[in-house]
PDB file of C-alpha atoms in Angstrom:
ATOM      1  CA  MET A 118      10.613  21.816  -4.489  1.00  0.00           C
ATOM      2  CA  THR A 119      14.227  22.123  -5.454  1.00  0.00           C
ATOM      3  CA  GLU A 120      15.432  21.564  -8.962  1.00  0.00           C
ATOM      4  CA  ALA A 121      17.501  18.585  -7.826  1.00  0.00           C
ATOM      5  CA  MET A 122      14.188  16.975  -6.781  1.00  0.00           C
ATOM      6  CA  MET A 123      12.518  17.550 -10.128  1.00  0.00           C
ATOM      7  CA  ASP A 124      12.640  15.231 -13.125  1.00  0.00           C
ATOM      8  CA  GLN A 125      13.905  17.603 -15.865  1.00  0.00           C
ATOM      9  CA  ARG A 126      11.899  15.707 -18.540  1.00  0.00           C
ATOM     10  CA  THR A 127       8.493  16.103 -16.972  1.00  0.00           C
ATOM     11  CA  ASP A 128       8.704  18.800 -14.230  1.00  0.00           C
ATOM     12  CA  LYS A 129       7.262  16.228 -11.854  1.00  0.00           C
ATOM     13  CA  PRO A 130       8.826  15.264  -8.624  1.00  0.00           C
ATOM     14  CA  ALA A 131      11.730  12.754  -9.527  1.00  0.00           C
ATOM     15  CA  ALA A 132      10.082   9.945  -7.526  1.00  0.00           C
ATOM     16  CA  ASP A 133       7.076  10.229  -9.845  1.00  0.00           C
ATOM     17  CA  SER A 134       9.159   9.261 -12.806  1.00  0.00           C
ATOM     18  CA  GLU A 135      10.726   6.279 -11.210  1.00  0.00           C
ATOM     19  CA  PRO A 136       9.259   2.681 -11.541  1.00  0.00           C
ATOM     20  CA  ARG A 137       6.670   2.127  -8.780  1.00  0.00           C
ATOM     21  CA  LEU A 138       7.967  -1.435  -8.239  1.00  0.00           C
ATOM     22  CA  MET A 139      11.503  -0.152  -7.696  1.00  0.00           C
ATOM     23  CA  ARG A 140      10.290   2.263  -4.971  1.00  0.00           C
ATOM     24  CA  ASP A 141       8.219  -0.520  -3.457  1.00  0.00           C
ATOM     25  CA  MET A 142      11.178  -2.817  -3.417  1.00  0.00           C
ATOM     26  CA  ILE A 143      13.444  -0.113  -1.794  1.00  0.00           C
ATOM     27  CA  HIS A 144      10.787   0.375   0.839  1.00  0.00           C
ATOM     28  CA  ALA A 145      10.333  -3.442   1.458  1.00  0.00           C
ATOM     29  CA  LEU A 146      14.021  -3.849   1.947  1.00  0.00           C
ATOM     30  CA  ALA A 147      14.100  -0.787   4.347  1.00  0.00           C
ATOM     31  CA  ILE A 148      16.865   1.020   2.266  1.00  0.00           C
ATOM     32  CA  ASP A 149      14.818   4.183   1.747  1.00  0.00           C
ATOM     33  CA  GLY A 150      17.252   7.077   1.616  1.00  0.00           C
ATOM     34  CA  LEU A 151      20.223   4.915   0.766  1.00  0.00           C
ATOM     35  CA  VAL A 152      19.702   4.606  -2.963  1.00  0.00           C
ATOM     36  CA  THR A 153      20.312   8.190  -4.148  1.00  0.00           C
ATOM     37  CA  GLY A 154      21.649  10.223  -7.017  1.00  0.00           C
ATOM     38  CA  ALA A 155      23.294   8.360  -9.890  1.00  0.00           C
ATOM     39  CA  GLU A 156      22.881   5.014  -8.302  1.00  0.00           C
ATOM     40  CA  ARG A 157      19.116   5.517  -7.992  1.00  0.00           C
ATOM     41  CA  ALA A 158      19.064   6.572 -11.666  1.00  0.00           C
ATOM     42  CA  GLU A 159      20.977   3.460 -12.634  1.00  0.00           C
ATOM     43  CA  ALA A 160      18.667   1.353 -10.507  1.00  0.00           C
ATOM     44  CA  ALA A 161      15.631   2.863 -12.137  1.00  0.00           C
ATOM     45  CA  ALA A 162      17.096   2.244 -15.659  1.00  0.00           C
ATOM     46  CA  LEU A 163      17.634  -1.462 -14.802  1.00  0.00           C
ATOM     47  CA  CYS A 164      14.143  -1.790 -13.404  1.00  0.00           C
ATOM     48  CA  GLU A 165      12.638  -0.310 -16.538  1.00  0.00           C
ATOM     49  CA  ARG A 166      14.309  -3.034 -18.609  1.00  0.00           C
ATOM     50  CA  CYS A 167      13.090  -5.828 -16.352  1.00  0.00           C
ATOM     51  CA  GLY A 168      11.100  -8.594 -17.869  1.00  0.00           C
ATOM     52  CA  ASP A 169       9.902  -9.928 -14.592  1.00  0.00           C
ATOM     53  CA  ARG A 170       7.410  -7.270 -13.503  1.00  0.00           C
ATOM     54  CA  GLY A 171       4.672  -9.809 -12.816  1.00  0.00           C
ATOM     55  CA  GLN A 172       7.029 -11.876 -10.593  1.00  0.00           C
ATOM     56  CA  CYS A 173       8.057  -8.608  -8.869  1.00  0.00           C
ATOM     57  CA  GLN A 174       4.507  -7.654  -8.145  1.00  0.00           C
ATOM     58  CA  GLU A 175       3.766 -11.097  -6.698  1.00  0.00           C
ATOM     59  CA  PHE A 176       6.971 -10.882  -4.532  1.00  0.00           C
ATOM     60  CA  LEU A 177       5.965  -7.461  -3.278  1.00  0.00           C
ATOM     61  CA  ALA A 178       2.293  -8.618  -2.550  1.00  0.00           C
ATOM     62  CA  SER A 179       3.538 -11.638  -0.673  1.00  0.00           C
ATOM     63  CA  PRO A 180       2.213 -11.766   2.969  1.00  0.00           C
ATOM     64  CA  THR A 181       5.666 -13.095   3.892  1.00  0.00           C
ATOM     65  CA  LEU A 182       7.332  -9.904   2.715  1.00  0.00           C
ATOM     66  CA  ARG A 183       7.558  -8.320   6.120  1.00  0.00           C
ATOM     67  CA  GLY A 184      11.117  -8.431   7.350  1.00  0.00           C
ATOM     68  CA  VAL A 185      12.693  -9.553   4.024  1.00  0.00           C
ATOM     69  CA  GLU A 186      16.328  -8.683   4.013  1.00  0.00           C
ATOM     70  CA  HIS A 187      17.308  -9.536   0.372  1.00  0.00           C
ATOM     71  CA  ALA A 188      15.946  -8.827  -3.140  1.00  0.00           C
ATOM     72  CA  PRO A 189      14.717 -11.777  -4.994  1.00  0.00           C
ATOM     73  CA  ASP A 190      17.067 -13.520  -7.341  1.00  0.00           C
ATOM     74  CA  PHE A 191      15.289 -12.299 -10.523  1.00  0.00           C
ATOM     75  CA  CYS A 192      15.736  -8.622  -9.503  1.00  0.00           C
ATOM     76  CA  LEU A 193      18.202  -6.865 -11.751  1.00  0.00           C
ATOM     77  CA  ASN A 194      19.136  -4.643  -8.794  1.00  0.00           C
ATOM     78  CA  LYS A 195      19.782  -7.533  -6.392  1.00  0.00           C
ATOM     79  CA  ASP A 196      23.367  -7.003  -5.876  1.00  0.00           C
ATOM     80  CA  ARG A 197      23.063  -3.239  -5.439  1.00  0.00           C
ATOM     81  CA  PHE A 198      19.961  -3.486  -3.075  1.00  0.00           C
ATOM     82  CA  ASP A 199      21.444  -6.364  -1.044  1.00  0.00           C
ATOM     83  CA  ALA A 200      24.648  -4.520  -0.547  1.00  0.00           C
ATOM     84  CA  LEU A 201      22.808  -1.544   0.771  1.00  0.00           C
ATOM     85  CA  ALA A 202      20.509  -3.691   2.918  1.00  0.00           C
ATOM     86  CA  THR A 203      23.539  -5.087   4.801  1.00  0.00           C
ATOM     87  CA  GLU A 204      24.497  -1.542   5.880  1.00  0.00           C
ATOM     88  CA  VAL A 205      21.398  -0.894   8.049  1.00  0.00           C
ATOM     89  CA  PRO A 206      19.718  -2.995  10.631  1.00  0.00           C
ATOM     90  CA  SER A 207      16.180  -4.335   9.725  1.00  0.00           C
ATOM     91  CA  THR A 208      13.405  -2.098  11.160  1.00  0.00           C
ATOM     92  CA  PHE A 209      10.857  -4.837  11.090  1.00  0.00           C
TER      93      PHE A 209
END
């Protein structure tokens, strides 16, 4: 694994150090691969400060999640994720 893919604080793959809910939201919005580098680190930092984790978990567990195109209003990364989601056609 390349050094760029490693979290320098833990020597784990970088994805392991990111908030799971953020990764799940990125996947749900079908923007995998579009949130990278510094933007991904900023998104992770916002997610870590979020006070709505329970609401996020409920959103991500919803049976109506399939085909969702926008992050929920409570998401601190809503503007960032929605901007990226408009760049790619939905895969659902």
